[in-house]
Short mmCIF file of C-alpha atoms in Angstrom, two decimals:
data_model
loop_
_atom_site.label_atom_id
_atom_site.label_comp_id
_atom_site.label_asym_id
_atom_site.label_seq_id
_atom_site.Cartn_x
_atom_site.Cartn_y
_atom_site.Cartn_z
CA UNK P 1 0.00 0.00 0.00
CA UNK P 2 1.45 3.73 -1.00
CA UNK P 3 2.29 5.85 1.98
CA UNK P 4 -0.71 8.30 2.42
CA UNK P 5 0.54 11.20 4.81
CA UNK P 6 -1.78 14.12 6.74
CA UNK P 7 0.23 17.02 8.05
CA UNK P 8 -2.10 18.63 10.72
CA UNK P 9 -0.62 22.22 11.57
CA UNK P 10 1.01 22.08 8.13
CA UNK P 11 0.99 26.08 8.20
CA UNK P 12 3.45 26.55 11.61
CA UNK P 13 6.43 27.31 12.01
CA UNK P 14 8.04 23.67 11.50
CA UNK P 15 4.56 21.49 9.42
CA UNK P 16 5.23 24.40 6.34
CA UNK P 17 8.98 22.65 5.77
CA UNK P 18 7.96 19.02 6.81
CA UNK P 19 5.11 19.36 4.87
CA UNK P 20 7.19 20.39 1.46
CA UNK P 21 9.78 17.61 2.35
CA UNK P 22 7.23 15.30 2.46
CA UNK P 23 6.20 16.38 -0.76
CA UNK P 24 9.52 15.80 -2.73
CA UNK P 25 10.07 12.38 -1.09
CA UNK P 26 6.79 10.95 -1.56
CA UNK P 27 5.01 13.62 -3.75
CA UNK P 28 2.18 16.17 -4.14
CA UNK P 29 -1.06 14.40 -3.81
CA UNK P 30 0.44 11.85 -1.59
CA UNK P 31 0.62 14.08 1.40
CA UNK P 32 -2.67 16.33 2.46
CA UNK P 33 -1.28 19.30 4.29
CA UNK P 34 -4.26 20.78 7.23
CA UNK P 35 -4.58 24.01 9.16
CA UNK P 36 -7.23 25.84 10.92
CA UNK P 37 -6.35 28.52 8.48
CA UNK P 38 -4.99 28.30 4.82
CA UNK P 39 -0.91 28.51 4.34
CA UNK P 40 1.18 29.84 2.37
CA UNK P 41 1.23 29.86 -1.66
CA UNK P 42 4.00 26.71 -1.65
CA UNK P 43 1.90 24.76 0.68
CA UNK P 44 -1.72 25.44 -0.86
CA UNK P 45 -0.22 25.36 -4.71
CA UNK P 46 2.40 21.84 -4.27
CA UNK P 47 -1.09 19.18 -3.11
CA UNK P 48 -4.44 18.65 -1.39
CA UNK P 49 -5.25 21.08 1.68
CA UNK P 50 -7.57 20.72 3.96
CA UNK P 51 -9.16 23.28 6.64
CA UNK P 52 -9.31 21.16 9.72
CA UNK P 53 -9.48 21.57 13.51
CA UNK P 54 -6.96 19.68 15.49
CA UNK P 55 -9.46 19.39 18.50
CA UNK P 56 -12.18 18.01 16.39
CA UNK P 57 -11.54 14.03 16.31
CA UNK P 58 -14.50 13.58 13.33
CA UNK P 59 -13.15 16.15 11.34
CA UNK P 60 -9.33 14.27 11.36
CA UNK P 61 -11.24 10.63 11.42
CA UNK P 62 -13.28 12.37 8.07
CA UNK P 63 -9.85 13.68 6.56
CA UNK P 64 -8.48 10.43 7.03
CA UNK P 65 -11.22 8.15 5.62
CA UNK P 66 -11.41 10.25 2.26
CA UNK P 67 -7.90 10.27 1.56
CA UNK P 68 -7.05 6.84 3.11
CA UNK P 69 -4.33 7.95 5.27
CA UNK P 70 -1.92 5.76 6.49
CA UNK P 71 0.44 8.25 8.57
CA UNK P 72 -0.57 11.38 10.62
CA UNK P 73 2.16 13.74 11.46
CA UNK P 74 0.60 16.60 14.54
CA UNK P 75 2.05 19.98 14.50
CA UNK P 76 -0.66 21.89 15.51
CA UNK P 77 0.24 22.91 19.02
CA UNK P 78 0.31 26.33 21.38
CA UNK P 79 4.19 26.94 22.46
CA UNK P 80 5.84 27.89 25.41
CA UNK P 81 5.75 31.93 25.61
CA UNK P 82 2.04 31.85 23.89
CA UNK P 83 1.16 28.80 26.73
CA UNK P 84 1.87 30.93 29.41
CA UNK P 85 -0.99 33.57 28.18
CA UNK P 86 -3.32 31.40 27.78
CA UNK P 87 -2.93 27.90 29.79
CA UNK P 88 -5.88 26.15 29.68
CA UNK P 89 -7.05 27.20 25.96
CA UNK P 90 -2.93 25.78 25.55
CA UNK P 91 -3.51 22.51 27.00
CA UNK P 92 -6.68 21.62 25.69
CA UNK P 93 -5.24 21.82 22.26
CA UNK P 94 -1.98 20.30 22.78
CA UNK P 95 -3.46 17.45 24.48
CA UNK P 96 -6.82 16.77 23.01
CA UNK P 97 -5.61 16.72 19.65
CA UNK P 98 -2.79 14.11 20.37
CA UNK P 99 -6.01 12.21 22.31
CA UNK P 100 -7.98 12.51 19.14
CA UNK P 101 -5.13 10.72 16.56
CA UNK P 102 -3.75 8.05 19.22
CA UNK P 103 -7.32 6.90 19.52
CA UNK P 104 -7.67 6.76 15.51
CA UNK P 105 -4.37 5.01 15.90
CA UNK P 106 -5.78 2.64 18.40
CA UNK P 107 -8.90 2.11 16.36
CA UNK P 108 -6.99 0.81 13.66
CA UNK P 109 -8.00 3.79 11.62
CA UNK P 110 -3.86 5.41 10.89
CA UNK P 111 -0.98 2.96 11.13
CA UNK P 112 1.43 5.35 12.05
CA UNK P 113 1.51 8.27 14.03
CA UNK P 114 4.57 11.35 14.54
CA UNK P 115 3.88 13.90 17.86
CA UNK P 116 6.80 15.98 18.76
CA UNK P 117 7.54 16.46 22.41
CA UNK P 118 10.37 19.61 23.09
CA UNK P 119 13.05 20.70 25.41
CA UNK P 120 9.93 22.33 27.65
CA UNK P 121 9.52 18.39 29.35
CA UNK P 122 12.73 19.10 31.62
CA UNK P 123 12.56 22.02 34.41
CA UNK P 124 14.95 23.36 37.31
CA UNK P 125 16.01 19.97 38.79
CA UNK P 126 16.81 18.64 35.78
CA UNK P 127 20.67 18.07 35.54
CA UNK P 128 21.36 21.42 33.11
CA UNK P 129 24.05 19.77 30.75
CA UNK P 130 24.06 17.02 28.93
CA UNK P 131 20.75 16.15 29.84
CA UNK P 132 20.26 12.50 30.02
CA UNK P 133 17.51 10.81 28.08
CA UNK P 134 16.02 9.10 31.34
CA UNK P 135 16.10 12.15 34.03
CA UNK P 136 14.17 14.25 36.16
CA UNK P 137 11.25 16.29 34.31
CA UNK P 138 9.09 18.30 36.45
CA UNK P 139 8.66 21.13 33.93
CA UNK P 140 7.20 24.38 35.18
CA UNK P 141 5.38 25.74 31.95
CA UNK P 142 1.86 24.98 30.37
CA UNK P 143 3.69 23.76 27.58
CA UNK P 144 5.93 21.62 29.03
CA UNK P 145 3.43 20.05 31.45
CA UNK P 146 1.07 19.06 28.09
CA UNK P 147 4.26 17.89 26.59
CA UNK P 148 5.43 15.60 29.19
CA UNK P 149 1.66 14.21 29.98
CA UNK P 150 1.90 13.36 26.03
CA UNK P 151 4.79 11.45 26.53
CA UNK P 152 3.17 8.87 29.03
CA UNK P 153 0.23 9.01 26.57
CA UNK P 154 2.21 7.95 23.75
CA UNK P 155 4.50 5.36 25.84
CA UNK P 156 1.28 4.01 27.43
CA UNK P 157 -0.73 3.20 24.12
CA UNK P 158 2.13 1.64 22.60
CA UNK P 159 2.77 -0.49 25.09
CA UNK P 160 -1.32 -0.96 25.40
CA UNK P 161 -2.40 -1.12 22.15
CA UNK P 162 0.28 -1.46 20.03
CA UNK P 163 0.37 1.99 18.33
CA UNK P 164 3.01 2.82 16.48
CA UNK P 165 3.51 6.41 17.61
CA UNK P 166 7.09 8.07 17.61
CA UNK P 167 8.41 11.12 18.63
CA UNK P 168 11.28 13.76 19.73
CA UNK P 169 11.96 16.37 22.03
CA UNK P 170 12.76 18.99 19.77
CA UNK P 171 15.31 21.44 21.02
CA UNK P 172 14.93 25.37 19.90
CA UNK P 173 14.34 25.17 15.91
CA UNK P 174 15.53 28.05 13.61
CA UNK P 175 14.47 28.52 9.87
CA UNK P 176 14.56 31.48 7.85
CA UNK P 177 11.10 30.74 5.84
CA UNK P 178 8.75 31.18 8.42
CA UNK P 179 8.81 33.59 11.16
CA UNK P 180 8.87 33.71 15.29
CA UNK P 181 5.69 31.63 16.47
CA UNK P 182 5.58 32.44 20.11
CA UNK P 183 8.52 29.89 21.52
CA UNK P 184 11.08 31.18 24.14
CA UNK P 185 14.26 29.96 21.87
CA UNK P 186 12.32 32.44 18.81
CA UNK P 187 14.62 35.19 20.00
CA UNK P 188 17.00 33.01 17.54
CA UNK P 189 15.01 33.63 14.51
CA UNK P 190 13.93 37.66 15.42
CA UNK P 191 18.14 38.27 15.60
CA UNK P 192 18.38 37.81 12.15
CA UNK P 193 15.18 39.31 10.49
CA UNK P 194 16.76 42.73 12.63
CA UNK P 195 20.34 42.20 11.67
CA UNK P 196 19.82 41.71 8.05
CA UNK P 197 17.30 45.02 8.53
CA UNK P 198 19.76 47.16 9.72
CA UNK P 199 17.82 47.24 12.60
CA UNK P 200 19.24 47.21 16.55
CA UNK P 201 17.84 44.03 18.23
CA UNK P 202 16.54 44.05 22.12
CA UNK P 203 17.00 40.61 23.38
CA UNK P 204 14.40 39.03 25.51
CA UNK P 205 16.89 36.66 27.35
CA UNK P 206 19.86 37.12 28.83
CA UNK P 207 23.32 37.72 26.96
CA UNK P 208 24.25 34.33 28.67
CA UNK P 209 21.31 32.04 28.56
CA UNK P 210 22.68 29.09 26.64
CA UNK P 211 19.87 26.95 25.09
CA UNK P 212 19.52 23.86 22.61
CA UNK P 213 18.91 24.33 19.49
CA UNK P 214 18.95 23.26 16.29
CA UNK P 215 18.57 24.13 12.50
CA UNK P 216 15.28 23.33 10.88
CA UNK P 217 17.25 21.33 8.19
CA UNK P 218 18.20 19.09 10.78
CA UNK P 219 15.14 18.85 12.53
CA UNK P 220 12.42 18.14 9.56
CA UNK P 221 15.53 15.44 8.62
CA UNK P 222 15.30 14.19 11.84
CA UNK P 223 11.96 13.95 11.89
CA UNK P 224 11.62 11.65 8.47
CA UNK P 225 14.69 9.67 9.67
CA UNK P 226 12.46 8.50 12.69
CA UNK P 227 9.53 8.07 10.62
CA UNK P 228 11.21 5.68 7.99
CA UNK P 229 12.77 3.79 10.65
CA UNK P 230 12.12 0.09 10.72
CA UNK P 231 9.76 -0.33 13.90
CA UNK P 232 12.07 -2.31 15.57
CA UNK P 233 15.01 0.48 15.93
CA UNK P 234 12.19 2.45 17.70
CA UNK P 235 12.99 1.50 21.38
CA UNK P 236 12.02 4.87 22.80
CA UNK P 237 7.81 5.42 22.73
CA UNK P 238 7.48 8.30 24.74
CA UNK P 239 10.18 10.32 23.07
CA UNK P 240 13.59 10.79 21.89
CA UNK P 241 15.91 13.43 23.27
CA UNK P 242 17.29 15.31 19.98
CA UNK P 243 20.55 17.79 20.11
CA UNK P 244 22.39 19.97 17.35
CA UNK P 245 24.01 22.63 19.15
CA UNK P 246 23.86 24.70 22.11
CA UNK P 247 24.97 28.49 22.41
CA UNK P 248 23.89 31.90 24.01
CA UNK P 249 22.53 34.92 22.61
CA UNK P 250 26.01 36.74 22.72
CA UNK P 251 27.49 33.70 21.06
CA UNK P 252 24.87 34.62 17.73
CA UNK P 253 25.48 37.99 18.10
CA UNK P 254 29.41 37.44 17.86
CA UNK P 255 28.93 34.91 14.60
CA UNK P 256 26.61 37.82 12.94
CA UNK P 257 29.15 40.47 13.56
CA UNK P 258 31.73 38.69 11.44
CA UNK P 259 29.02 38.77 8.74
CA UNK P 260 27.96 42.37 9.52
CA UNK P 261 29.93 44.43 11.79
CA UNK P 262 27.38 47.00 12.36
CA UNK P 263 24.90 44.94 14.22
CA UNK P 264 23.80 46.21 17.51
CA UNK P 265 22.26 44.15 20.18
CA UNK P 266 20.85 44.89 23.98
CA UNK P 267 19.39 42.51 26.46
CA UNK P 268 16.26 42.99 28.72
CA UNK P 269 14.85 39.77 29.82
CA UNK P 270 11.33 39.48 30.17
CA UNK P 271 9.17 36.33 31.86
CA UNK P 272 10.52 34.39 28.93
CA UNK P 273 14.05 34.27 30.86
CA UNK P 274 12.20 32.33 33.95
CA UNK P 275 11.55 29.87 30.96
CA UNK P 276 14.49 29.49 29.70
CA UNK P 277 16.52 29.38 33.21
CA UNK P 278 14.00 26.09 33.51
CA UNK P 279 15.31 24.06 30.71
CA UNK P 280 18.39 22.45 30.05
CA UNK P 281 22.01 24.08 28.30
CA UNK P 282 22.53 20.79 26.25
CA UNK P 283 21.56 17.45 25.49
CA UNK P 284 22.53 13.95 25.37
CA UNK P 285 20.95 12.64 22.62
CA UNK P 286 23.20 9.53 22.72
CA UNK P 287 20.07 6.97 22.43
CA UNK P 288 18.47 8.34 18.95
CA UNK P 289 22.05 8.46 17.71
CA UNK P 290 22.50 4.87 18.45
CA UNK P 291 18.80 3.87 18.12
CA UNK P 292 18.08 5.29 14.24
CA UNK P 293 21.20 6.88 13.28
CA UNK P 294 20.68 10.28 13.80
CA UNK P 295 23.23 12.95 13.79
CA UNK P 296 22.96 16.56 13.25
CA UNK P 297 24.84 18.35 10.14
CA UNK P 298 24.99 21.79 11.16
CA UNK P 299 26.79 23.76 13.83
CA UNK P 300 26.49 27.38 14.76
CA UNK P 301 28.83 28.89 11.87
CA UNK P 302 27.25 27.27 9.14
CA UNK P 303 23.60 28.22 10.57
CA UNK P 304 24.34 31.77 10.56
CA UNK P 305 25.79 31.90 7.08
CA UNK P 306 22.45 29.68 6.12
CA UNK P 307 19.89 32.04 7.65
CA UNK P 308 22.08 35.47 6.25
CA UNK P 309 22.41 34.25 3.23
CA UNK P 310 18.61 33.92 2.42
CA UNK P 311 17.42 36.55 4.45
CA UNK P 312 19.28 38.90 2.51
#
């Protein structure tokens, strides 16, 4: 049977470039991208969209019935900064949307299912580097609470019902085709819109708050990798931990000024430092590496150069 694919919250910040991937692997009308609100012109123009609401399970069952999906990959979901306005309007859709497609999962409705966790799981006890894949969680954001509960979810109806449901903590993700979405590691993608502006740039975290991230190239590869894996290399069902490269906002604002010398930058940290003094400075991805061959292609240098080059 062809692989059938539905992106839901194909028009974020990360479904827009998994969605096009998708796309050129397994092509147009083979993978239905789905928003609560249309996309942009590459997503709507490249295959089938449809308007859909992640917290309505008959709409997805509907969506998947028509186009006899085989593979659900959920995007849609409220992020750490945004959470923090609005909690309980966060966690209903972050966790009644996973709900909805693990039960179509368990219904034997989808075969295979992709849910990204994030960095937000761990919190202050966590050990701060290298963060182990097995560790103290206790995270202290709406986000990362709904995150972590979707872990057990995930872990619990694999081991119940035999979904096959995979995942990864996604560390701070940085692309220069779609802009900040309301994360706490977005400062990352703002720095480079104002550099290449002209503009000066106020930083929202500390000059020192070092952070995981990782380039978007990495992370929609990453994200295929663990999807094409056989089912077998999958030990991990509540989620893998996921590392490119760790470094500080004065550590990007050093690698721009050897691009442009002229950049300015200041730092007033708002309630999005508390958030980031809560997760971890790096992670041990070790498992995923060893699991699925991952490994990450690009460092800090190269990123910059990437994201200058096209934003120019």
């Amino acid at each position: 049977m062809s692989t059938k694919i539905l992106v839901i919250g194909a028009c974020g910040q990360i479904g827009t470039e998994l969605t096009m991937r998708l796309r050129e692997i397994y092509g147009g009308e083979q993978v239905i991208a789905s928003d609560i609100r249309e996309g942009n012109e590459e997503v709507m123009a490249t295959g089938p969209f449809e308007t859909l609401d992640a917290m309505n399970k008959s709409q997805i069952e509907d969506v998947c019935l028509h186009y006899e999906v085989n593979e659900v990959y959920l995007m849609a979901a409220m992020l750490s900064a945004t959470g923090e306005k609005f909690p309980k309007k966060a966690w209903s859709l972050n966790m009644d949307s996973l709900m909805h497609v693990l039960d179509l999962a368990k219904e034997g409705k989808i075969d295979k299912l992709f849910w990204p966790s994030s960095i937000a799981v761990f919190g202050p006890t966590t050990p701060k580097h290298d963060t182990p894949q097995h560790t103290i969680m206790e995270p202290t954001t709406v986000y990362g609470i709904s995150k972590q509960t979707g872990e057990r979810w995930c872990e619990y109806y694999h081991q119940k019902y035999g979904v096959d449901v995979r995942s990864m903590r996604y560390p701070g993700l940085i692309s220069w085709k779609t802009l900040p979405g309301g994360g706490t590691t977005d400062y990352a993608i703002d720095i480079f819109h104002k550099a290449v502006a002209g503009a000066h740039y106020n930083c929202f975290l500390s000059k020192d708050t070092e952070l995981p991230m990782m380039y978007m190239e990495d992370a929609v590869r990453a994200t295929v990798e663990i999807m094409r894996a056989p089912a077998e290399e999958i030990i991990e069902r509540s989620s893998y931990n996921l590392s490119g490269m760790s470094f500080t906002p004065q550590d990007i604002a050093n690698e721009i000024h050897k691009h442009l010398p002229d950049f300015s930058i200041s730092y007033a940290p708002d309630f999005r430092q508390q958030i980031a003094d809560s997760w971890p400075s790096s992670i041990d991805d070790a498992p995923a590496r060893k699991d699925w061959n991952w490994s990450h292609e690009y460092g800090l240098d190269q990123m910059v150069v990437e994201m200058l080059s096209h934003l120019k």
